[in-house]
mmCIF file of C-alpha atoms in Angstrom:
data_model
loop_
_atom_site.group_PDB
_atom_site.id
_atom_site.type_symbol
_atom_site.label_atom_id
_atom_site.label_comp_id
_atom_site.label_asym_id
_atom_site.label_seq_id
_atom_site.Cartn_x
_atom_site.Cartn_y
_atom_site.Cartn_z
ATOM 1 C CA MET A 1 -29.881 -37.985 -29.119
ATOM 2 C CA VAL A 2 -31.215 -39.663 -25.969
ATOM 3 C CA PHE A 3 -31.447 -36.345 -24.113
ATOM 4 C CA LYS A 4 -33.136 -34.620 -27.106
ATOM 5 C CA LYS A 5 -35.797 -37.314 -27.243
ATOM 6 C CA MET A 6 -36.287 -37.046 -23.485
ATOM 7 C CA ASN A 7 -36.652 -33.269 -23.692
ATOM 8 C CA SER A 8 -39.409 -33.478 -26.310
ATOM 9 C CA GLN A 9 -41.454 -35.679 -23.989
ATOM 10 C CA LEU A 10 -40.428 -33.965 -20.766
ATOM 11 C CA ASN A 11 -43.829 -33.230 -19.276
ATOM 12 C CA GLU A 12 -45.007 -36.805 -19.781
ATOM 13 C CA ILE A 13 -41.755 -38.182 -18.357
ATOM 14 C CA LEU A 14 -41.883 -35.977 -15.258
ATOM 15 C CA GLU A 15 -45.520 -36.809 -14.521
ATOM 16 C CA LYS A 16 -44.688 -40.518 -14.711
ATOM 17 C CA ILE A 17 -41.660 -40.056 -12.458
ATOM 18 C CA GLY A 18 -43.852 -38.203 -9.940
ATOM 19 C CA ALA A 19 -46.585 -40.844 -9.959
ATOM 20 C CA ASN A 20 -44.030 -43.639 -9.529
ATOM 21 C CA ALA A 21 -42.348 -41.774 -6.687
ATOM 22 C CA LYS A 22 -45.670 -41.404 -4.890
ATOM 23 C CA LYS A 23 -46.304 -45.152 -5.128
ATOM 24 C CA ALA A 24 -42.762 -45.929 -4.035
ATOM 25 C CA SER A 25 -43.033 -43.645 -1.002
ATOM 26 C CA THR A 26 -46.167 -45.481 0.123
ATOM 27 C CA PHE A 27 -44.349 -48.803 -0.167
ATOM 28 C CA LEU A 28 -41.223 -47.467 1.545
ATOM 29 C CA ASN A 29 -43.240 -46.064 4.438
ATOM 30 C CA LYS A 30 -44.236 -49.630 5.325
ATOM 31 C CA ALA A 31 -40.782 -51.188 4.757
ATOM 32 C CA SER A 32 -39.035 -52.690 7.757
ATOM 33 C CA THR A 33 -35.817 -51.303 9.184
ATOM 34 C CA ASN A 34 -33.997 -54.499 8.201
ATOM 35 C CA GLN A 35 -35.179 -54.190 4.622
ATOM 36 C CA LYS A 36 -33.987 -50.593 4.397
ATOM 37 C CA ASN A 37 -30.665 -51.510 5.963
ATOM 38 C CA ARG A 38 -30.154 -54.242 3.360
ATOM 39 C CA PHE A 39 -30.416 -51.535 0.726
ATOM 40 C CA PHE A 40 -27.370 -49.799 2.204
ATOM 41 C CA GLU A 41 -25.352 -53.014 2.179
ATOM 42 C CA TYR A 42 -26.217 -53.606 -1.471
ATOM 43 C CA ALA A 43 -25.661 -49.947 -2.379
ATOM 44 C CA ILE A 44 -22.113 -49.976 -1.054
ATOM 45 C CA SER A 45 -21.421 -53.214 -2.901
ATOM 46 C CA GLU A 46 -22.904 -51.955 -6.181
ATOM 47 C CA ILE A 47 -21.033 -48.646 -6.067
ATOM 48 C CA LYS A 48 -17.741 -50.415 -5.419
ATOM 49 C CA ALA A 49 -18.411 -52.818 -8.293
ATOM 50 C CA ASP A 50 -19.324 -49.921 -10.593
ATOM 51 C CA THR A 51 -16.466 -47.614 -9.554
ATOM 52 C CA LYS A 52 -14.526 -47.763 -12.832
ATOM 53 C CA THR A 53 -17.659 -47.014 -14.831
ATOM 54 C CA ILE A 54 -18.647 -44.174 -12.509
ATOM 55 C CA LEU A 55 -15.195 -42.572 -12.693
ATOM 56 C CA ALA A 56 -15.059 -42.915 -16.476
ATOM 57 C CA VAL A 57 -18.407 -41.153 -16.800
ATOM 58 C CA ASN A 58 -17.313 -38.511 -14.298
ATOM 59 C CA GLN A 59 -14.224 -37.817 -16.396
ATOM 60 C CA GLN A 60 -16.529 -37.063 -19.321
ATOM 61 C CA ASP A 61 -18.350 -34.516 -17.172
ATOM 62 C CA ILE A 62 -15.042 -32.989 -16.041
ATOM 63 C CA ASN A 63 -13.779 -32.702 -19.621
ATOM 64 C CA ASP A 64 -17.023 -31.037 -20.678
ATOM 65 C CA ALA A 65 -16.828 -28.626 -17.724
ATOM 66 C CA LYS A 66 -13.251 -27.664 -18.600
ATOM 67 C CA ASN A 67 -14.237 -27.113 -22.230
ATOM 68 C CA ASN A 68 -17.005 -24.840 -20.929
ATOM 69 C CA GLN A 69 -14.413 -22.782 -19.009
ATOM 70 C CA LYS A 70 -15.645 -23.763 -15.534
ATOM 71 C CA ASP A 71 -13.353 -22.595 -12.730
ATOM 72 C CA SER A 72 -11.282 -24.768 -10.398
ATOM 73 C CA ALA A 73 -13.785 -24.563 -7.513
ATOM 74 C CA PHE A 74 -16.515 -25.834 -9.820
ATOM 75 C CA ILE A 75 -14.314 -28.695 -11.056
ATOM 76 C CA ASP A 76 -13.493 -29.613 -7.466
ATOM 77 C CA ARG A 77 -17.188 -29.924 -6.590
ATOM 78 C CA LEU A 78 -17.775 -32.003 -9.711
ATOM 79 C CA GLU A 79 -14.845 -34.390 -9.431
ATOM 80 C CA LEU A 80 -15.077 -37.972 -8.191
ATOM 81 C CA ASN A 81 -12.043 -40.159 -7.506
ATOM 82 C CA TYR A 82 -11.310 -43.350 -5.602
ATOM 83 C CA ASP A 83 -11.058 -41.513 -2.275
ATOM 84 C CA ARG A 84 -14.373 -39.737 -2.828
ATOM 85 C CA ILE A 85 -16.061 -42.971 -3.882
ATOM 86 C CA GLY A 86 -14.749 -44.405 -0.617
ATOM 87 C CA ASP A 87 -16.226 -41.450 1.259
ATOM 88 C CA ILE A 88 -19.581 -42.017 -0.469
ATOM 89 C CA CYS A 89 -19.590 -45.601 0.777
ATOM 90 C CA LYS A 90 -18.608 -44.509 4.299
ATOM 91 C CA THR A 91 -21.480 -42.021 4.316
ATOM 92 C CA LEU A 92 -23.978 -44.676 3.252
ATOM 93 C CA ASP A 93 -22.687 -46.996 5.965
ATOM 94 C CA ALA A 94 -23.043 -44.220 8.547
ATOM 95 C CA ILE A 95 -26.628 -43.487 7.483
ATOM 96 C CA LYS A 96 -27.432 -47.198 7.766
ATOM 97 C CA SER A 97 -26.301 -47.170 11.404
ATOM 98 C CA PHE A 98 -28.829 -44.566 12.499
ATOM 99 C CA ASP A 99 -32.030 -45.455 14.265
ATOM 100 C CA ASP A 100 -35.030 -45.675 11.963
ATOM 101 C CA PRO A 101 -37.036 -42.462 12.531
ATOM 102 C CA VAL A 102 -40.238 -43.872 11.000
ATOM 103 C CA GLY A 103 -42.619 -44.971 13.737
ATOM 104 C CA LYS A 104 -40.309 -43.639 16.433
ATOM 105 C CA VAL A 105 -42.287 -42.451 19.467
ATOM 106 C CA LEU A 106 -41.171 -38.871 20.035
ATOM 107 C CA ALA A 107 -43.384 -38.260 23.062
ATOM 108 C CA ARG A 108 -46.172 -40.003 24.948
ATOM 109 C CA TRP A 109 -48.508 -38.855 27.682
ATOM 110 C CA ASP A 110 -51.820 -39.682 29.390
ATOM 111 C CA ARG A 111 -54.752 -37.337 29.753
ATOM 112 C CA PRO A 112 -57.039 -37.147 32.837
ATOM 113 C CA ASN A 113 -59.870 -38.663 30.777
ATOM 114 C CA GLY A 114 -57.817 -41.807 30.167
ATOM 115 C CA LEU A 115 -56.725 -41.045 26.594
ATOM 116 C CA ASN A 116 -53.149 -41.970 25.761
ATOM 117 C CA ILE A 117 -51.520 -39.673 23.180
ATOM 118 C CA SER A 118 -48.326 -40.428 21.253
ATOM 119 C CA ARG A 119 -46.374 -38.266 18.828
ATOM 120 C CA VAL A 120 -44.874 -40.605 16.219
ATOM 121 C CA GLY A 121 -42.346 -39.942 13.443
ATOM 122 C CA THR A 122 -43.589 -40.167 9.841
ATOM 123 C CA PRO A 123 -41.901 -39.593 6.450
ATOM 124 C CA LEU A 124 -42.502 -36.359 4.562
ATOM 125 C CA GLY A 125 -43.373 -38.329 1.417
ATOM 126 C CA VAL A 126 -41.644 -37.424 -1.846
ATOM 127 C CA ILE A 127 -38.633 -35.108 -1.806
ATOM 128 C CA GLY A 128 -37.663 -33.176 -4.920
ATOM 129 C CA LEU A 129 -33.959 -32.250 -4.920
ATOM 130 C CA ILE A 130 -32.663 -29.748 -7.469
ATOM 131 C CA PHE A 131 -28.870 -29.544 -7.350
ATOM 132 C CA GLU A 132 -25.955 -28.440 -9.456
ATOM 133 C CA SER A 133 -22.489 -29.865 -9.867
ATOM 134 C CA ARG A 134 -21.855 -32.264 -6.966
ATOM 135 C CA PRO A 135 -22.764 -35.815 -8.051
ATOM 136 C CA ASN A 136 -22.187 -37.253 -4.559
ATOM 137 C CA VAL A 137 -25.302 -35.313 -3.513
ATOM 138 C CA ALA A 138 -27.300 -38.006 -5.308
ATOM 139 C CA THR A 139 -26.017 -40.763 -3.016
ATOM 140 C CA ASP A 140 -26.165 -38.705 0.188
ATOM 141 C CA ALA A 141 -29.734 -37.623 -0.511
ATOM 142 C CA GLY A 142 -30.828 -41.036 -1.783
ATOM 143 C CA GLY A 143 -29.514 -42.763 1.325
ATOM 144 C CA LEU A 144 -31.032 -40.237 3.719
ATOM 145 C CA CYS A 145 -34.416 -40.465 2.023
ATOM 146 C CA VAL A 146 -34.542 -44.266 2.016
ATOM 147 C CA LYS A 147 -33.609 -44.381 5.705
ATOM 148 C CA SER A 148 -36.297 -41.828 6.565
ATOM 149 C CA GLY A 149 -38.944 -43.545 4.429
ATOM 150 C CA ASN A 150 -39.103 -40.911 1.682
ATOM 151 C CA ALA A 151 -38.905 -41.340 -2.068
ATOM 152 C CA ILE A 152 -36.726 -38.823 -3.898
ATOM 153 C CA ILE A 153 -36.682 -37.252 -7.353
ATOM 154 C CA LEU A 154 -33.284 -35.832 -8.269
ATOM 155 C CA ARG A 155 -32.741 -33.128 -10.843
ATOM 156 C CA SER A 156 -29.024 -32.607 -11.523
ATOM 157 C CA GLY A 157 -27.454 -29.701 -13.354
ATOM 158 C CA LYS A 158 -26.225 -30.640 -16.799
ATOM 159 C CA ASP A 159 -22.543 -30.445 -15.811
ATOM 160 C CA GLY A 160 -22.777 -33.408 -13.432
ATOM 161 C CA LEU A 161 -25.759 -35.228 -14.882
ATOM 162 C CA LYS A 162 -23.867 -38.175 -16.375
ATOM 163 C CA SER A 163 -22.043 -38.809 -13.083
ATOM 164 C CA ALA A 164 -25.197 -38.510 -10.996
ATOM 165 C CA MET A 165 -27.069 -40.868 -13.317
ATOM 166 C CA ALA A 166 -24.283 -43.457 -13.002
ATOM 167 C CA LEU A 167 -24.503 -43.302 -9.205
ATOM 168 C CA VAL A 168 -28.300 -43.519 -9.250
ATOM 169 C CA SER A 169 -28.049 -46.596 -11.484
ATOM 170 C CA SER A 170 -26.003 -48.308 -8.763
ATOM 171 C CA LEU A 171 -28.496 -47.243 -6.086
ATOM 172 C CA GLN A 172 -31.457 -48.529 -8.092
ATOM 173 C CA LYS A 173 -29.820 -51.934 -8.499
ATOM 174 C CA ALA A 174 -29.389 -52.008 -4.734
ATOM 175 C CA LEU A 175 -33.045 -51.094 -4.176
ATOM 176 C CA GLU A 176 -34.207 -53.976 -6.349
ATOM 177 C CA LYS A 177 -31.893 -56.418 -4.561
ATOM 178 C CA ALA A 178 -33.427 -55.256 -1.263
ATOM 179 C CA ASP A 179 -36.934 -55.862 -2.700
ATOM 180 C CA LEU A 180 -37.715 -52.154 -2.676
ATOM 181 C CA PRO A 181 -39.104 -50.250 -5.675
ATOM 182 C CA LYS A 182 -36.282 -48.789 -7.742
ATOM 183 C CA GLU A 183 -38.491 -45.696 -8.053
ATOM 184 C CA CYS A 184 -37.638 -44.833 -4.438
ATOM 185 C CA ILE A 185 -34.656 -43.014 -5.992
ATOM 186 C CA GLN A 186 -35.138 -41.476 -9.436
ATOM 187 C CA ILE A 187 -33.201 -38.927 -11.450
ATOM 188 C CA VAL A 188 -34.591 -36.778 -14.235
ATOM 189 C CA PRO A 189 -32.786 -37.986 -17.384
ATOM 190 C CA SER A 190 -32.768 -34.579 -19.054
ATOM 191 C CA GLU A 191 -30.619 -31.458 -19.227
ATOM 192 C CA ASN A 192 -33.666 -29.299 -19.972
ATOM 193 C CA ARG A 193 -34.118 -26.567 -17.359
ATOM 194 C CA GLU A 194 -37.861 -26.902 -17.795
ATOM 195 C CA ALA A 195 -37.577 -30.075 -15.694
ATOM 196 C CA ALA A 196 -36.849 -27.954 -12.643
ATOM 197 C CA THR A 197 -39.816 -25.703 -13.416
ATOM 198 C CA LEU A 198 -42.124 -28.700 -13.622
ATOM 199 C CA MET A 199 -40.823 -30.032 -10.311
ATOM 200 C CA LEU A 200 -41.382 -26.663 -8.630
ATOM 201 C CA GLY A 201 -45.042 -27.023 -9.593
ATOM 202 C CA GLY A 202 -45.242 -30.235 -7.564
ATOM 203 C CA LEU A 203 -45.885 -32.700 -10.426
ATOM 204 C CA ASN A 204 -49.628 -32.925 -9.846
ATOM 205 C CA GLY A 205 -49.238 -33.130 -6.094
ATOM 206 C CA SER A 206 -46.582 -35.847 -6.177
ATOM 207 C CA ILE A 207 -43.802 -33.778 -4.561
ATOM 208 C CA ASP A 208 -44.194 -32.837 -0.898
ATOM 209 C CA VAL A 209 -40.982 -30.843 -0.337
ATOM 210 C CA ILE A 210 -38.407 -29.226 -2.641
ATOM 211 C CA VAL A 211 -34.751 -28.897 -1.634
ATOM 212 C CA PRO A 212 -32.562 -26.586 -3.741
ATOM 213 C CA ARG A 213 -28.850 -27.222 -3.422
ATOM 214 C CA GLY A 214 -26.586 -24.963 -5.422
ATOM 215 C CA GLY A 215 -25.681 -21.362 -6.110
ATOM 216 C CA LYS A 216 -27.546 -18.173 -5.283
ATOM 217 C CA SER A 217 -29.368 -17.935 -8.616
ATOM 218 C CA LEU A 218 -30.692 -21.495 -8.363
ATOM 219 C CA VAL A 219 -31.935 -21.131 -4.805
ATOM 220 C CA ALA A 220 -33.441 -17.697 -5.493
ATOM 221 C CA GLU A 221 -35.402 -19.065 -8.438
ATOM 222 C CA VAL A 222 -36.639 -22.024 -6.396
ATOM 223 C CA GLU A 223 -37.744 -19.822 -3.504
ATOM 224 C CA LYS A 224 -39.521 -17.509 -5.955
ATOM 225 C CA SER A 225 -41.297 -20.147 -8.046
ATOM 226 C CA ALA A 226 -41.930 -23.194 -5.839
ATOM 227 C CA LYS A 227 -45.558 -24.171 -5.302
ATOM 228 C CA VAL A 228 -44.588 -26.629 -2.551
ATOM 229 C CA PRO A 229 -42.685 -26.127 0.737
ATOM 230 C CA ILE A 230 -38.901 -25.808 0.453
ATOM 231 C CA PHE A 231 -35.783 -26.315 2.547
ATOM 232 C CA GLY A 232 -33.086 -23.980 1.344
ATOM 233 C CA HIS A 233 -30.540 -21.282 1.902
ATOM 234 C CA LEU A 234 -29.870 -18.437 -0.494
ATOM 235 C CA GLU A 235 -26.146 -17.931 0.202
ATOM 236 C CA GLY A 236 -23.442 -19.031 2.608
ATOM 237 C CA ILE A 237 -21.765 -15.768 3.608
ATOM 238 C CA CYS A 238 -20.023 -17.193 6.675
ATOM 239 C CA HIS A 239 -17.976 -15.184 9.165
ATOM 240 C CA VAL A 240 -15.206 -15.779 11.681
ATOM 241 C CA TYR A 241 -14.873 -13.195 14.459
ATOM 242 C CA VAL A 242 -11.452 -13.165 16.162
ATOM 243 C CA ASP A 243 -11.973 -11.680 19.608
ATOM 244 C CA GLN A 244 -9.278 -9.827 21.553
ATOM 245 C CA ASN A 245 -9.311 -12.762 23.995
ATOM 246 C CA ALA A 246 -8.467 -15.275 21.277
ATOM 247 C CA ASN A 247 -5.511 -17.658 21.376
ATOM 248 C CA GLU A 248 -3.645 -16.366 18.317
ATOM 249 C CA ASP A 249 -2.198 -19.723 17.259
ATOM 250 C CA LYS A 250 -5.634 -21.308 17.482
ATOM 251 C CA ALA A 251 -7.223 -18.373 15.664
ATOM 252 C CA LEU A 252 -4.692 -18.553 12.816
ATOM 253 C CA ALA A 253 -5.238 -22.278 12.264
ATOM 254 C CA VAL A 254 -9.032 -21.899 12.349
ATOM 255 C CA CYS A 255 -9.145 -18.896 9.997
ATOM 256 C CA ILE A 256 -6.880 -20.553 7.421
ATOM 257 C CA ASN A 257 -8.905 -23.762 7.491
ATOM 258 C CA ALA A 258 -12.247 -21.946 7.453
ATOM 259 C CA LYS A 259 -11.285 -20.022 4.310
ATOM 260 C CA MET A 260 -8.879 -22.271 2.413
ATOM 261 C CA ARG A 261 -9.671 -25.952 3.108
ATOM 262 C CA ARG A 262 -12.274 -25.971 0.328
ATOM 263 C CA THR A 263 -13.124 -22.502 -0.925
ATOM 264 C CA GLY A 264 -16.065 -23.592 -3.081
ATOM 265 C CA ILE A 265 -18.387 -24.971 -0.384
ATOM 266 C CA CYS A 266 -21.156 -23.080 1.378
ATOM 267 C CA GLY A 267 -19.434 -23.447 4.771
ATOM 268 C CA ALA A 268 -16.280 -21.653 3.629
ATOM 269 C CA THR A 269 -15.650 -18.387 5.480
ATOM 270 C CA GLU A 270 -15.976 -15.284 3.311
ATOM 271 C CA THR A 271 -15.351 -12.536 5.899
ATOM 272 C CA ILE A 272 -12.979 -12.439 8.874
ATOM 273 C CA LEU A 273 -13.663 -9.835 11.559
ATOM 274 C CA ILE A 274 -10.753 -8.984 13.892
ATOM 275 C CA HIS A 275 -10.997 -7.106 17.187
ATOM 276 C CA GLU A 276 -8.833 -3.960 17.083
ATOM 277 C CA GLY A 277 -7.119 -5.012 20.323
ATOM 278 C CA ILE A 278 -5.505 -8.012 18.597
ATOM 279 C CA ALA A 279 -5.258 -6.672 15.050
ATOM 280 C CA SER A 280 -1.655 -5.405 15.154
ATOM 281 C CA SER A 281 -0.267 -8.759 16.329
ATOM 282 C CA PHE A 282 -2.653 -11.232 14.719
ATOM 283 C CA GLY A 283 -3.547 -9.430 11.500
ATOM 284 C CA PRO A 284 -0.110 -9.451 9.794
ATOM 285 C CA ASN A 285 0.388 -13.168 10.507
ATOM 286 C CA LEU A 286 -3.030 -14.026 9.110
ATOM 287 C CA ILE A 287 -2.532 -11.906 6.002
ATOM 288 C CA SER A 288 0.950 -13.324 5.369
ATOM 289 C CA LYS A 289 -0.294 -16.914 5.629
ATOM 290 C CA LEU A 290 -3.280 -16.266 3.358
ATOM 291 C CA LEU A 291 -1.043 -14.628 0.754
ATOM 292 C CA GLU A 292 1.297 -17.633 0.870
ATOM 293 C CA LEU A 293 -1.717 -19.766 -0.066
ATOM 294 C CA ASP A 294 -2.559 -17.455 -3.000
ATOM 295 C CA CYS A 295 -5.647 -16.027 -1.336
ATOM 296 C CA GLU A 296 -6.683 -12.563 -2.465
ATOM 297 C CA ILE A 297 -7.418 -10.259 0.466
ATOM 298 C CA ARG A 298 -9.851 -7.360 0.374
ATOM 299 C CA GLY A 299 -9.823 -5.253 3.500
ATOM 300 C CA CYS A 300 -11.023 -2.149 5.280
ATOM 301 C CA ASN A 301 -8.711 0.871 5.684
ATOM 302 C CA LEU A 302 -7.200 -0.472 8.906
ATOM 303 C CA THR A 303 -6.556 -3.869 7.318
ATOM 304 C CA GLN A 304 -4.808 -2.196 4.376
ATOM 305 C CA GLU A 305 -2.459 -0.479 6.815
ATOM 306 C CA LEU A 306 -1.275 -3.917 8.005
ATOM 307 C CA ASP A 307 -0.041 -5.038 4.567
ATOM 308 C CA SER A 308 0.324 -3.235 1.247
ATOM 309 C CA ASN A 309 -0.897 -6.329 -0.615
ATOM 310 C CA VAL A 310 -4.426 -5.928 0.768
ATOM 311 C CA ILE A 311 -6.880 -4.684 -1.874
ATOM 312 C CA PRO A 312 -9.365 -2.015 -0.729
ATOM 313 C CA ALA A 313 -12.724 -3.601 0.060
ATOM 314 C CA ILE A 314 -15.878 -2.028 -1.339
ATOM 315 C CA GLU A 315 -19.389 -2.300 0.072
ATOM 316 C CA LYS A 316 -20.228 -5.202 -2.241
ATOM 317 C CA ASP A 317 -17.427 -7.339 -0.783
ATOM 318 C CA TRP A 318 -19.110 -7.643 2.597
ATOM 319 C CA ALA A 319 -22.193 -9.081 0.884
ATOM 320 C CA THR A 320 -20.417 -11.461 -1.503
ATOM 321 C CA GLU A 321 -20.163 -15.246 -1.327
ATOM 322 C CA TYR A 322 -16.869 -15.657 -3.185
ATOM 323 C CA LEU A 323 -16.678 -19.478 -3.316
ATOM 324 C CA ALA A 324 -13.066 -18.828 -4.341
ATOM 325 C CA PRO A 325 -9.675 -18.029 -2.705
ATOM 326 C CA ILE A 326 -10.772 -14.483 -1.884
ATOM 327 C CA VAL A 327 -11.525 -13.186 1.605
ATOM 328 C CA SER A 328 -12.730 -9.916 3.127
ATOM 329 C CA ILE A 329 -11.122 -8.738 6.383
ATOM 330 C CA LYS A 330 -12.448 -5.992 8.627
ATOM 331 C CA ILE A 331 -11.057 -4.598 11.880
ATOM 332 C CA VAL A 332 -13.868 -3.941 14.381
ATOM 333 C CA ASN A 333 -13.961 -1.947 17.605
ATOM 334 C CA ASP A 334 -15.515 -4.711 19.698
ATOM 335 C CA ILE A 335 -17.796 -7.747 19.678
ATOM 336 C CA ASN A 336 -20.890 -5.547 19.298
ATOM 337 C CA GLU A 337 -19.608 -4.158 15.986
ATOM 338 C CA ALA A 338 -18.816 -7.714 14.855
ATOM 339 C CA ILE A 339 -22.342 -8.867 15.715
ATOM 340 C CA ASN A 340 -23.873 -5.852 13.972
ATOM 341 C CA HIS A 341 -21.798 -6.536 10.850
ATOM 342 C CA ILE A 342 -22.950 -10.160 10.754
ATOM 343 C CA GLU A 343 -26.573 -9.126 11.264
ATOM 344 C CA GLU A 344 -26.312 -6.708 8.329
ATOM 345 C CA TYR A 345 -24.409 -8.872 5.844
ATOM 346 C CA GLY A 346 -24.851 -12.466 7.022
ATOM 347 C CA THR A 347 -27.207 -14.951 5.398
ATOM 348 C CA GLY A 348 -28.120 -17.010 8.455
ATOM 349 C CA HIS A 349 -25.775 -19.884 7.564
ATOM 350 C CA THR A 350 -22.705 -20.285 9.825
ATOM 351 C CA GLU A 351 -20.680 -17.961 12.041
ATOM 352 C CA SER A 352 -17.739 -18.670 14.365
ATOM 353 C CA ILE A 353 -16.156 -16.839 17.281
ATOM 354 C CA ILE A 354 -12.555 -17.428 18.327
ATOM 355 C CA SER A 355 -12.246 -16.436 21.979
ATOM 356 C CA GLU A 356 -11.134 -17.867 25.306
ATOM 357 C CA ASN A 357 -13.554 -15.573 27.151
ATOM 358 C CA LYS A 358 -16.742 -17.406 28.178
ATOM 359 C CA GLU A 359 -18.761 -14.181 28.432
ATOM 360 C CA MET A 360 -17.816 -13.205 24.871
ATOM 361 C CA GLN A 361 -18.662 -16.698 23.659
ATOM 362 C CA SER A 362 -22.066 -16.520 25.350
ATOM 363 C CA GLN A 363 -22.817 -13.043 23.996
ATOM 364 C CA PHE A 364 -21.936 -14.160 20.476
ATOM 365 C CA THR A 365 -23.976 -17.377 20.519
ATOM 366 C CA SER A 366 -27.031 -15.714 22.058
ATOM 367 C CA SER A 367 -26.923 -12.693 19.739
ATOM 368 C CA ILE A 368 -26.244 -14.396 16.404
ATOM 369 C CA ASP A 369 -29.385 -15.896 14.840
ATOM 370 C CA SER A 370 -27.749 -18.087 12.194
ATOM 371 C CA ALA A 371 -28.566 -21.759 11.693
ATOM 372 C CA ILE A 372 -25.092 -22.752 12.964
ATOM 373 C CA VAL A 373 -23.000 -20.828 15.510
ATOM 374 C CA ILE A 374 -19.540 -22.191 16.331
ATOM 375 C CA ILE A 375 -17.071 -21.524 19.147
ATOM 376 C CA ASN A 376 -13.326 -21.920 18.528
ATOM 377 C CA ALA A 377 -13.622 -24.073 15.411
ATOM 378 C CA SER A 378 -13.787 -23.772 11.626
ATOM 379 C CA THR A 379 -16.977 -22.881 9.771
ATOM 380 C CA GLN A 380 -16.183 -25.794 7.450
ATOM 381 C CA PHE A 381 -17.685 -28.082 10.093
ATOM 382 C CA ALA A 382 -21.083 -26.884 8.801
ATOM 383 C CA ASP A 383 -21.807 -30.296 7.356
ATOM 384 C CA GLY A 384 -24.253 -33.065 8.186
ATOM 385 C CA GLY A 385 -21.533 -35.718 8.205
ATOM 386 C CA GLU A 386 -19.427 -33.691 10.628
ATOM 387 C CA PHE A 387 -22.483 -33.209 12.839
ATOM 388 C CA GLY A 388 -22.821 -36.986 13.113
ATOM 389 C CA LEU A 389 -25.930 -37.010 10.917
ATOM 390 C CA GLY A 390 -24.321 -39.371 8.410
ATOM 391 C CA GLY A 391 -24.758 -36.836 5.639
ATOM 392 C CA GLU A 392 -27.113 -34.092 4.607
ATOM 393 C CA ILE A 393 -29.598 -33.371 1.885
ATOM 394 C CA GLY A 394 -28.799 -29.690 2.294
ATOM 395 C CA ILE A 395 -28.496 -26.931 4.892
ATOM 396 C CA ALA A 396 -31.624 -24.951 5.727
ATOM 397 C CA THR A 397 -31.411 -21.393 6.990
ATOM 398 C CA GLY A 398 -35.147 -20.874 7.417
ATOM 399 C CA LYS A 399 -36.905 -21.215 10.746
ATOM 400 C CA PHE A 400 -39.730 -23.630 10.002
ATOM 401 C CA HIS A 401 -39.583 -27.405 10.572
ATOM 402 C CA ALA A 402 -35.817 -27.844 10.260
ATOM 403 C CA ARG A 403 -32.699 -25.683 10.433
ATOM 404 C CA GLY A 404 -29.044 -26.354 9.669
ATOM 405 C CA PRO A 405 -27.978 -29.689 8.144
ATOM 406 C CA ILE A 406 -30.985 -31.704 6.937
ATOM 407 C CA GLY A 407 -30.390 -35.305 8.006
ATOM 408 C CA VAL A 408 -32.539 -38.366 8.642
ATOM 409 C CA ASP A 409 -34.556 -36.949 11.532
ATOM 410 C CA GLN A 410 -35.165 -33.634 9.757
ATOM 411 C CA LEU A 411 -36.696 -35.496 6.794
ATOM 412 C CA THR A 412 -39.594 -36.653 8.944
ATOM 413 C CA SER A 413 -42.712 -35.032 10.302
ATOM 414 C CA PHE A 414 -45.000 -36.615 12.897
ATOM 415 C CA LYS A 415 -48.533 -37.664 13.557
ATOM 416 C CA TYR A 416 -50.504 -38.093 16.770
ATOM 417 C CA ILE A 417 -51.866 -41.476 17.717
ATOM 418 C CA VAL A 418 -54.629 -41.222 20.299
ATOM 419 C CA SER A 419 -55.685 -44.406 22.111
ATOM 420 C CA GLY A 420 -58.869 -44.583 24.136
ATOM 421 C CA ASN A 421 -61.403 -46.989 25.607
ATOM 422 C CA GLY A 422 -64.764 -45.605 24.515
ATOM 423 C CA GLN A 423 -64.269 -42.033 25.699
ATOM 424 C CA ILE A 424 -66.701 -39.419 24.385
ATOM 425 C CA ARG A 425 -66.360 -35.654 24.676
ATOM 426 C CA ASP A 426 -68.857 -33.646 26.699
#
């Protein structure tokens, strides 16, 4: 009944949320570093105190998702437990430890006419985050925005809405204890998809940037309809290329982790490319291990020759983000064919090369134009926390402003401060 009432008044509710966020961002922009850091201390305390309530609400979301026939990868993204609550608190503590980017002098120089010019970090303003089934996104994004001086409006998918609202409740209590407006972090209290449409319109100029975080259809709709700038990536079709100069033990461990650690995240590898010079020795071991882990393998003709359990790959497989225990494997003639394959089917997210040859490593990293390029490690390191950013509000694959994990520093812009002593221009 609460959601139905909210939905009937949605436009009015969203406009009020936007106006409050704008006011909160102005206040937050002037808040001291100590004041913002107190928020993190209170947030960790409030989340720990509210853990039982949060997990109980999350179980409701999980039960609803199971009743709606959601798959195991979806449930995994949705689920909270004591360990994940602990990880949420660790992330907030890590974000607290970062230098405050607001007011940070990025560069300073003097001009011949005596003017002193500084480039100084400033918040973006109000961030609109539209996400799907991962409730911990609310805390990661809320923490990153507070640290970087931005207010945030969260719009969760219906499957995780109850869980996200419970977490935001804890964060808002922490904001008030830190003498910050609770409207610094708000969540749309509605399942109505029209809420996302209204946010994409900017809420009367209240929203400065939109971040979509979810599946291909969500991000595609945001990129098509947004009237404000966006950070986003359409898909995470990530690749591992196993070069003929690879250490096979290292390559096996990396490939298995890159595909199977968590198959439902955007940094999971979807295609493994293997140099023909190593295929006969490495390929069967990789396939055998993947099959042991119940991973379905779709391969090219040469891959099928290595094991009869390999399903023939079709053209669509090379362009599919499975987000499931399914992987495509292709044997390539050399690194150039691997690079060409990635250029044709990749989405600019994350690619990895496994090779002990420095020249091959250099050719791969200079040729691949993805947001993240990795040498001898798993693509599942494509994560703001693993980059030492404390967390991320999303991963951007565009080329403007920010690319890769969007952390505290990427949520700021800058302004120029010019100091003179009566100079006039001729």
